[in-house]
Tab-separated table of C-alpha atoms and ligand atoms in Angstrom:
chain	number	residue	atom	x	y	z
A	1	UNK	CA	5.922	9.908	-10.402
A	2	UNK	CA	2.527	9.538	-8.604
A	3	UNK	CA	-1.090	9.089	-9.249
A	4	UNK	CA	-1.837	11.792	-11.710
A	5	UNK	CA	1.157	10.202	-14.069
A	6	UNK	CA	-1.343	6.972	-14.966
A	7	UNK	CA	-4.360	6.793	-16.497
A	8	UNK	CA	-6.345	3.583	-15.598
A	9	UNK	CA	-7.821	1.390	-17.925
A	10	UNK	CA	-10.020	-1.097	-16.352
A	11	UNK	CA	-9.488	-3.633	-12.966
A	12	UNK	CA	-7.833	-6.831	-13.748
A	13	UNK	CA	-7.649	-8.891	-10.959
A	14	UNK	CA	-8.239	-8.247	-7.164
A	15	UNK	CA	-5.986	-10.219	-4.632
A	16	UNK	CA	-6.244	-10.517	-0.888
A	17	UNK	CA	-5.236	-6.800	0.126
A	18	UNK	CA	-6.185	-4.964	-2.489
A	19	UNK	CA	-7.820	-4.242	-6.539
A	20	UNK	CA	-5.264	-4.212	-8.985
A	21	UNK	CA	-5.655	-1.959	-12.007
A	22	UNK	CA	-4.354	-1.978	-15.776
A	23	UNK	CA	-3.133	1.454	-16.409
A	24	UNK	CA	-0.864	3.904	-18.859
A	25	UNK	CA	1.916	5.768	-17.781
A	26	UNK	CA	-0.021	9.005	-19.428
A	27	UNK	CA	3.717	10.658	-20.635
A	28	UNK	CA	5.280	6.943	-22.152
A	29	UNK	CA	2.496	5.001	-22.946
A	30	UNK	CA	3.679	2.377	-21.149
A	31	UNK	CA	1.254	-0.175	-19.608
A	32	UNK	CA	1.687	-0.956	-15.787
A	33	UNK	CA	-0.790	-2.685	-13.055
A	34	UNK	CA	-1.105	-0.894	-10.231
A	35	UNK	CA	-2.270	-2.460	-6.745
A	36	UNK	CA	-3.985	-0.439	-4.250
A	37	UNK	CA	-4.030	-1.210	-1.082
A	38	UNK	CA	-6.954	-1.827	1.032
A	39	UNK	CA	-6.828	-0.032	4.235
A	40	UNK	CA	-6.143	-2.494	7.008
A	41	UNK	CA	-9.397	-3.801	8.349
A	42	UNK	CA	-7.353	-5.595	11.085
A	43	UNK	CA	-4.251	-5.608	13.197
A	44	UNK	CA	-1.737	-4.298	10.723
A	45	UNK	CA	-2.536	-7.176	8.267
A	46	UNK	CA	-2.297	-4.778	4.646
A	47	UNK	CA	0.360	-3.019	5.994
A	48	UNK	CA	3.011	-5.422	6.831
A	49	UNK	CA	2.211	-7.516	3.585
A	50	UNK	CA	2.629	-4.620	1.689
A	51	UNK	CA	5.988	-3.375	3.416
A	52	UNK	CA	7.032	-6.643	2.611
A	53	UNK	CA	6.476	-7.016	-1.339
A	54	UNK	CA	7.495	-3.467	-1.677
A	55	UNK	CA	11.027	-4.356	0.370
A	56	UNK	CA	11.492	-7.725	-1.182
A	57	UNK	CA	10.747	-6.882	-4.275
A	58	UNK	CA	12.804	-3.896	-4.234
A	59	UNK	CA	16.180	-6.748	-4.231
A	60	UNK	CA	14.691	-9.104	-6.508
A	61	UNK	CA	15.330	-8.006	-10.173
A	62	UNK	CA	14.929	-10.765	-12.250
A	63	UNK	CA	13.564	-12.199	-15.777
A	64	UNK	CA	11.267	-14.338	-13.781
A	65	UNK	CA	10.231	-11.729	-10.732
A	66	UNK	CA	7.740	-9.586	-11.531
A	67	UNK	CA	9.250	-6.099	-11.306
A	68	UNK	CA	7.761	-2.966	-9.077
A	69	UNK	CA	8.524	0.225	-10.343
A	70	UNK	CA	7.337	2.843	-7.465
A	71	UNK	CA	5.233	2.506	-4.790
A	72	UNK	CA	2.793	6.163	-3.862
A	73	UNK	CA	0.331	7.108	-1.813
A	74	UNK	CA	-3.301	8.977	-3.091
A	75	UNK	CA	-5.723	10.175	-0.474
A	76	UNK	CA	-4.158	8.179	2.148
A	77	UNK	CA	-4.007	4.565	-0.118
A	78	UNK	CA	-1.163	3.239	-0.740
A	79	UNK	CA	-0.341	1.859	-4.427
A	80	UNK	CA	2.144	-0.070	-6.040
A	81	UNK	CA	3.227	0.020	-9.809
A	82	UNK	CA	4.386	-3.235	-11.450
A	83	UNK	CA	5.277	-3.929	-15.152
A	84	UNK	CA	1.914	-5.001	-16.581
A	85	UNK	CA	1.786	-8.663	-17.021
A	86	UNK	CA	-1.033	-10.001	-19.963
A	87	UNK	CA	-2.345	-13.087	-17.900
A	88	UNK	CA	-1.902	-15.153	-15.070
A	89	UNK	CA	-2.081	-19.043	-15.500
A	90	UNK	CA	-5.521	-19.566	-13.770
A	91	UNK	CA	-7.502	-16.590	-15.396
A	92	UNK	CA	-7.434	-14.229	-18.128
A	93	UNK	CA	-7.453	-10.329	-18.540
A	94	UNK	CA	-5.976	-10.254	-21.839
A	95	UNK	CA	-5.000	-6.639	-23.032
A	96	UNK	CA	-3.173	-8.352	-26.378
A	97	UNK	CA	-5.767	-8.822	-28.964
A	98	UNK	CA	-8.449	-6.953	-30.998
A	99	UNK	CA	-11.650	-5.708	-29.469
A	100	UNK	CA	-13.505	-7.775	-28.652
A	101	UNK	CA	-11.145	-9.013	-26.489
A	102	UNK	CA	-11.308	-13.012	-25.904
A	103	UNK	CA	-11.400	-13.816	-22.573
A	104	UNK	CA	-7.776	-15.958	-22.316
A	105	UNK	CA	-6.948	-18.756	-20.250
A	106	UNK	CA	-4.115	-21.256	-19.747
A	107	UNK	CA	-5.451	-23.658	-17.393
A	108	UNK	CA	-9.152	-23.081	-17.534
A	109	UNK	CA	-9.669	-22.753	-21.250
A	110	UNK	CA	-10.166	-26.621	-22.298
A	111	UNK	CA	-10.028	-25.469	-26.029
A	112	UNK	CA	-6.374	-23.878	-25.559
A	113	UNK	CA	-3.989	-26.913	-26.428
A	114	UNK	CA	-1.569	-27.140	-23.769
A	115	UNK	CA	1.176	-29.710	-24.876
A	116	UNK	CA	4.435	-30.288	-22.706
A	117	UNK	CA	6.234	-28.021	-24.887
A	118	UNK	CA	4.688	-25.286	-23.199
A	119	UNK	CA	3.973	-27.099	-19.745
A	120	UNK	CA	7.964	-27.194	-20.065
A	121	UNK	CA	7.978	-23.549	-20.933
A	122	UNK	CA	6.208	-22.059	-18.219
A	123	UNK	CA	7.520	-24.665	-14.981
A	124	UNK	CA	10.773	-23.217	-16.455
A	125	UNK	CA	10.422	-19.488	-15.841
A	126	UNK	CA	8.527	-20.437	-12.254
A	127	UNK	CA	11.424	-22.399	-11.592
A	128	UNK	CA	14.263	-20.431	-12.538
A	129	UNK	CA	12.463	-17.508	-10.843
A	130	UNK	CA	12.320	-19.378	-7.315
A	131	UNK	CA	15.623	-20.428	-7.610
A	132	UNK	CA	16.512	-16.668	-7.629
A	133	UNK	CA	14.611	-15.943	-5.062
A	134	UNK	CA	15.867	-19.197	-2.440
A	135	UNK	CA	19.236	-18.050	-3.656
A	136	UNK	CA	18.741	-14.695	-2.406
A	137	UNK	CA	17.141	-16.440	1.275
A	138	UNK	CA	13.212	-15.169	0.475
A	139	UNK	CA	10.490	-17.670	0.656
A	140	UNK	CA	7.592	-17.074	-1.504
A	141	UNK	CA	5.093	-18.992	0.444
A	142	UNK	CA	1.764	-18.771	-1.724
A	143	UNK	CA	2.648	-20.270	-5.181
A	144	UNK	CA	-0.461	-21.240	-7.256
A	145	UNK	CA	-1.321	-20.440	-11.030
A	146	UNK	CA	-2.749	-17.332	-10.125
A	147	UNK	CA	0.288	-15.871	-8.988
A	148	UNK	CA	2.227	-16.976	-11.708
A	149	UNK	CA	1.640	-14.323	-14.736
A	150	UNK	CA	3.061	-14.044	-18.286
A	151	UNK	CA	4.220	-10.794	-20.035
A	152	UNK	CA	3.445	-10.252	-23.454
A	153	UNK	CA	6.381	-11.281	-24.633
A	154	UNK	CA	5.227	-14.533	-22.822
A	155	UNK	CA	7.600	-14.573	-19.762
A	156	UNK	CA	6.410	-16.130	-16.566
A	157	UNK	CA	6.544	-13.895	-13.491
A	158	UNK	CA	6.158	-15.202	-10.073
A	159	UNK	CA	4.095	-12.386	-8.481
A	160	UNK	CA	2.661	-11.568	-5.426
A	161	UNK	CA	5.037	-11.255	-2.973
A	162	UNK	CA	2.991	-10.102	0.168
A	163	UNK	CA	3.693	-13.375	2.431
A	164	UNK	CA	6.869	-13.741	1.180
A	165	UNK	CA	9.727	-13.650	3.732
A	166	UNK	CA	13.944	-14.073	4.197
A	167	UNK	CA	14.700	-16.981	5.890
A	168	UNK	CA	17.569	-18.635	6.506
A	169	UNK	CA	18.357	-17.510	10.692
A	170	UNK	CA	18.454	-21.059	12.153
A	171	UNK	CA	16.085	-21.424	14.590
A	172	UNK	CA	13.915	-18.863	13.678
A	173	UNK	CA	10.197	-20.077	13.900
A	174	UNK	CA	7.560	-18.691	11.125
A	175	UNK	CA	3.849	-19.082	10.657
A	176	UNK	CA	1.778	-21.688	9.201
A	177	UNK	CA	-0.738	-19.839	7.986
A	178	UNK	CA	0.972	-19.169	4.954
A	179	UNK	CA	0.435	-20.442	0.920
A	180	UNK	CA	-3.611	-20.581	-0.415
A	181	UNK	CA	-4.660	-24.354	0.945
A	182	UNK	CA	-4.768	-25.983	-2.138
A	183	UNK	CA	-1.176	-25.821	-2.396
A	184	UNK	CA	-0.296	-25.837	0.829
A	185	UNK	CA	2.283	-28.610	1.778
A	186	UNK	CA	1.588	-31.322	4.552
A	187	UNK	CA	4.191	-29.807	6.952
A	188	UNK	CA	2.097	-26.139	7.250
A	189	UNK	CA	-1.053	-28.217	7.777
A	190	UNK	CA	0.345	-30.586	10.534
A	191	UNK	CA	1.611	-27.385	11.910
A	192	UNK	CA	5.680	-26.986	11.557
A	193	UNK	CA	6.846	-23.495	12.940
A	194	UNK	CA	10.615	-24.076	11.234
A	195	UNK	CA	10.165	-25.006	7.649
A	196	UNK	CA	12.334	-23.548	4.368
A	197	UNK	CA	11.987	-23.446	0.307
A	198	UNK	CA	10.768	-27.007	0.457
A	199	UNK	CA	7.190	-25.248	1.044
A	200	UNK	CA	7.837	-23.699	-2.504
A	201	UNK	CA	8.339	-27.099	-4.217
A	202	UNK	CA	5.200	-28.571	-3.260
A	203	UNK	CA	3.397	-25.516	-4.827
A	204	UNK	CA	5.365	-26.369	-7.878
A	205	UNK	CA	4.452	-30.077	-8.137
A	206	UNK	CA	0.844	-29.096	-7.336
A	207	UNK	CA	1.070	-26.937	-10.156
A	208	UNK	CA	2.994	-28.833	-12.133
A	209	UNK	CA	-0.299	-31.937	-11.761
A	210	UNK	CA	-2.497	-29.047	-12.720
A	211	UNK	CA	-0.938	-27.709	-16.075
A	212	UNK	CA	-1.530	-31.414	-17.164
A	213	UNK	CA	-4.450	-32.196	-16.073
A	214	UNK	CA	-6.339	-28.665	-15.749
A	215	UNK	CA	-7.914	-29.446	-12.806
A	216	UNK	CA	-6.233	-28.553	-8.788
A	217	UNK	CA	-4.662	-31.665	-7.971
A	218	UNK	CA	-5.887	-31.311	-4.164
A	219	UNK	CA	-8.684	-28.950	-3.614
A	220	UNK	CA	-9.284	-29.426	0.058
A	221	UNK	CA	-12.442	-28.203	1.626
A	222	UNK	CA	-11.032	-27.875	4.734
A	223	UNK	CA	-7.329	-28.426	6.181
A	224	UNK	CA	-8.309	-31.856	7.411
A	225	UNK	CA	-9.806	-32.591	3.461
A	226	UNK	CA	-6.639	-31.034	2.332
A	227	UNK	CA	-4.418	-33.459	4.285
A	228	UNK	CA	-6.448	-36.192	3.239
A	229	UNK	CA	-7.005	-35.665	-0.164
A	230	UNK	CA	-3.068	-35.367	0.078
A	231	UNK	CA	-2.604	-38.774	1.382
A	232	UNK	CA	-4.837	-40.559	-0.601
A	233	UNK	CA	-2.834	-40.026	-3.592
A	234	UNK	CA	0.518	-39.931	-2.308
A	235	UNK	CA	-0.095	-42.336	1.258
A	236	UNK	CA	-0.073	-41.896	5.050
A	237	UNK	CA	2.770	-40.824	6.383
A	238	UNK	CA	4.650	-42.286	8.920
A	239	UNK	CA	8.364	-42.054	10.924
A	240	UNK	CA	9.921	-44.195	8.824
A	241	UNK	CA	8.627	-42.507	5.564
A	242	UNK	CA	8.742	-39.173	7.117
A	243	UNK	CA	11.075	-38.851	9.689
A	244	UNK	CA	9.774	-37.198	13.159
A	245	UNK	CA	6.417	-36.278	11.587
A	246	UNK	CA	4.639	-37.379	14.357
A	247	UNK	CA	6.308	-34.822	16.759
A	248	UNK	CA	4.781	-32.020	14.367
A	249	UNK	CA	2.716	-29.525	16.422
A	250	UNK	CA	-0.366	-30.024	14.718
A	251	UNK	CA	0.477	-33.650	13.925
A	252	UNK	CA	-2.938	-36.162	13.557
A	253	UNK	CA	-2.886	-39.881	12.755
A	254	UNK	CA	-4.774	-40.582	9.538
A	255	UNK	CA	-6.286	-44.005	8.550
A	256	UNK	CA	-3.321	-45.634	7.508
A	257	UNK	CA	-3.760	-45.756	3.080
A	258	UNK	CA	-0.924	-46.887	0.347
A	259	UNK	CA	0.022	-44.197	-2.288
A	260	UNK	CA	-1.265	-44.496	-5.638
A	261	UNK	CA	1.298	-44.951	-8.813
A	262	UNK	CA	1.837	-41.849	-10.267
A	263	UNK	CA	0.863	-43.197	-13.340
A	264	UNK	CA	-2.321	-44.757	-12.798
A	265	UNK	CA	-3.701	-40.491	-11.990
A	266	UNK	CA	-1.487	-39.238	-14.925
A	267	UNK	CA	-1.643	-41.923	-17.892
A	268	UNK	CA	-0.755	-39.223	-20.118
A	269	UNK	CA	2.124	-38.245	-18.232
A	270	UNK	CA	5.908	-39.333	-19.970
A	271	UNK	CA	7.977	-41.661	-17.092
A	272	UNK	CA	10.744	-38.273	-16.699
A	273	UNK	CA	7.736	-36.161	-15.825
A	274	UNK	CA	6.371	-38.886	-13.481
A	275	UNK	CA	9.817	-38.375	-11.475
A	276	UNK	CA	10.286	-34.835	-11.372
A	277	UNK	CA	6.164	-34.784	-10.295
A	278	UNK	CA	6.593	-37.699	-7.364
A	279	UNK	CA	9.975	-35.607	-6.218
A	280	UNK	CA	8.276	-32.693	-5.855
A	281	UNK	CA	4.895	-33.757	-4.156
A	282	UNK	CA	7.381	-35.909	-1.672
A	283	UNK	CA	6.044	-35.386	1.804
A	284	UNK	CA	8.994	-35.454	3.833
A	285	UNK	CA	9.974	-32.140	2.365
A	286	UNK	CA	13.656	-32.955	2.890
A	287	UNK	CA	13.395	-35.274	-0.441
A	288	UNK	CA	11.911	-32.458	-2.839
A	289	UNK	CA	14.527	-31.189	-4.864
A	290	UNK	CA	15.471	-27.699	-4.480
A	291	UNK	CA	14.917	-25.669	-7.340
A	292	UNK	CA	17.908	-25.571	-8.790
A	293	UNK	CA	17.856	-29.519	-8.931
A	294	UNK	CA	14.704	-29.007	-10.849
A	295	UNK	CA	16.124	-27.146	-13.421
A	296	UNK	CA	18.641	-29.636	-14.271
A	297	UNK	CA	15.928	-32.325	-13.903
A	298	UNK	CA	15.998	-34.995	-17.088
A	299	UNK	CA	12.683	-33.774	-17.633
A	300	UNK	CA	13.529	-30.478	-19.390
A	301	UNK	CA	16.264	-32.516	-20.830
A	302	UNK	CA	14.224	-34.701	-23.003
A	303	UNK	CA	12.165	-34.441	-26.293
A	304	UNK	CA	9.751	-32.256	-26.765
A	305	UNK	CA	12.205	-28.752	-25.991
A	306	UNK	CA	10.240	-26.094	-23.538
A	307	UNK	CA	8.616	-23.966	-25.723
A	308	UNK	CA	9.714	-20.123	-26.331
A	309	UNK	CA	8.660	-17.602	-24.558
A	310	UNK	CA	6.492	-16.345	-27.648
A	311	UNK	CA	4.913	-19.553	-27.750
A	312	UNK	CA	3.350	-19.462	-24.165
A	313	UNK	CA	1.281	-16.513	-25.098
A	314	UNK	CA	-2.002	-17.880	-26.452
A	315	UNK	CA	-3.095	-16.440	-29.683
A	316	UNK	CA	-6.348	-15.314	-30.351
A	317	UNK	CA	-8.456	-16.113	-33.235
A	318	UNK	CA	-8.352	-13.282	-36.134
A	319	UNK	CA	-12.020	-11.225	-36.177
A	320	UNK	CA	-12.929	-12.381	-39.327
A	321	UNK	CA	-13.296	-16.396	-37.658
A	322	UNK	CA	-14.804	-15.172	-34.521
A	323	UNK	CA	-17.322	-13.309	-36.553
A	324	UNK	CA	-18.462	-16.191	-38.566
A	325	UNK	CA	-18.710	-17.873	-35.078
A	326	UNK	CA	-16.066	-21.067	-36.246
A	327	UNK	CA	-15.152	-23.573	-33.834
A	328	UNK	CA	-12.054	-24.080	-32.806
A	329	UNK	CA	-10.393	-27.470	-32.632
A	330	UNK	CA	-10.856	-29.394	-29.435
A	331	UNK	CA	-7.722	-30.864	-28.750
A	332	UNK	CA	-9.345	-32.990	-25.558
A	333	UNK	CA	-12.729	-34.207	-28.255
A	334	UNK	CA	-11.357	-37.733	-29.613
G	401	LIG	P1	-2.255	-10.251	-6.402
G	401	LIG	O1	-2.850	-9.483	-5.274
G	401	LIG	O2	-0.841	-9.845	-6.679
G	401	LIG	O3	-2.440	-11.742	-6.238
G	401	LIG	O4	-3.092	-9.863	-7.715
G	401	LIG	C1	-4.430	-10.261	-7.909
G	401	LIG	C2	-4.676	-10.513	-9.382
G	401	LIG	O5	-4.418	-9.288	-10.107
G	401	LIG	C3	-3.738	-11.562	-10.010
G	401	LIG	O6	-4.225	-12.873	-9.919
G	401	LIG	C4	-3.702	-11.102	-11.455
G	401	LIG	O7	-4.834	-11.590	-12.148
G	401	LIG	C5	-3.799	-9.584	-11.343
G	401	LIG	N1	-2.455	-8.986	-11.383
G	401	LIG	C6	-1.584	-8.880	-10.366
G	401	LIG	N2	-0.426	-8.316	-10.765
G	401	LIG	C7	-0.580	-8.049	-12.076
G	401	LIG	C8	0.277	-7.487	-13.080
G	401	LIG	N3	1.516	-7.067	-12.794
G	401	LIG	N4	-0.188	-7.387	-14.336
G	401	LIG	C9	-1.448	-7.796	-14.626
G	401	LIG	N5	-2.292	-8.341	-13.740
G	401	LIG	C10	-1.878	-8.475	-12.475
């Protein structure tokens, strides 16, 4: 197969190295997204990241991994072909509905209930996808809603595997300059060089704050913002709370500041998901759970069950309602 086997629909989303387009597979029918690749404006940049997620992604076949068909070249781009996923959990390019299509949203769309059933449902296909991945030794390294889509049959995918990497060498040192700020975790910003799937679980619990509250729990301006917007909620580090992370490369004191209780931010939030939130956003990344240990948190344990996958899907309204311009219910207007 190549590019005269797809006809493209529209662009749904563009990421940092390249546009990525809804398209048919013209013989099949079959929807796919397909990423083209920027040429490298720098030193190699598109082309390593894209070696990369087409490698890694070539092992990783799971429910929860978003799956690459073929990768092929066209006048000297390179593209790759994924299974075509309907939404991501930050924006919407909904292909599922009735012209005109709604614009859909999970975590921007204030009118779209999201109750814990379905919090529950999608943290457990992110999760249970990263645990396949750390099981098979590859870091994702830039977790954030955007990256996590849903299929129409409403599975989460984690996508976007370009900074991804195996680790698992001792010793071996990696960059910080991986996973979008906002989710970064304090050890990349103070600098650590040797660092493992602990950097994953912070992206979790800052996603995790966000499908409840719809807001980014820490949107830094800056990596010094970052650091302290991440203290002020969760306090100043120091040796004895974290230990040796004064002898981080990049280390800085900060004005010494007490965490805040977890639920005093999330009043909403049930005691179980309190836990499994403070475990995650620990900053000595040798107390976040793995994700395995996430999984069998109480949290997925308890009342209400994670929703099905057919429930994380928002529905649009039918025509006829649209039409006549009704409002829907807004579940946050008391
Ligand atoms: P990425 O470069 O992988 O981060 O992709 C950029 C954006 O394109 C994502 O945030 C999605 O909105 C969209 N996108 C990526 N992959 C797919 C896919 N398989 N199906 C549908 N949309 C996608």
């Amino acid at each position: 197969m190549g590019h005269a086997d797809y006809e493209k629909i529209e662009v749904v989303g563009e990421g940092t190295f390249g546009v990525v387009t809804r398209a048919r597979v013209i013989k099949t029918g079959q929807e796919v997204a397909i990423k083209k690749i920027r040429k490298p404006s720098g030193k190699n940049g598109a082309d390593l990241s894209t070696l990369r997620e087409t490698m890694l992604l070539a092992e990783l076949r799971h429910q929860h991994v978003i799956e690459s068909s073929e990768a092929y070249s066209h006048n000297s781009a390179l593209s790759l072909v994924f299974e075509f996923c309907v939404l991501d959990l930050e924006k919407a390019h909904s292909s599922l509905t009735f012209p005109p299509r709604p614009m859909l949203q999970i975590l921007r769309d204030k009118t779209t209930p999201l109750d814990t059933s379905r919090i529950k449902g999608y943290l457990l296909g992110a999760f249970r996808g990263l645990a396949f991945c750390h099981a098979n030794w590859v870091l994702h390294r830039d977790l954030k809603p955007g990256n996590l889509l849903l299929n129409a049959s409403g599975h989460v995918k984690l996508a976007d595997f370009g900074l991804a990497r195996f680790y698992g060498s001792p010793g071996r040192k990696f960059t910080g300059q991986v996973v979008t700020r906002w989710y970064r975790p304090p050890e990349l910003l103070f600098g650590a060089k040797h660092y493992g799937p602990a950097v994953d679980l912070w992206s979790m619990g800052c996603i995790f704050a966000e499908l409840m509250t719809r807001a980014p729990l820490f949107p830094g301006g800056s990596d010094i913002d970052q650091l302290s917007r991440v203290f002020s909620l969760r306090g100043t580090p120091t040796d004895e709370s974290w230990p040796a992370v004064s002898k981080l490369p990049d280390y800085i004191q900060f004005k010494e500041v007490a965490p805040v209780p977890l639920p005093t931010r999330f009043p909403a939030a049930s005691p179980a998901a309190l836990r499994l939130l403070g475990d995650l956003l620990s900053l000595d990344p040798e107390q976040r759970p793995s994700a395995d240990k996430a999984l069998a948190h109480a949290f997925f344990d308890q009342a209400p069950p994670a929703a099905s996958p057919a429930e994380l899907v928002p529905r649009a309204r039918p025509p006829a309602a649209q039409q006549r311009g009704e409002k829907r219910p807004n579940p946050d207007a008391r």
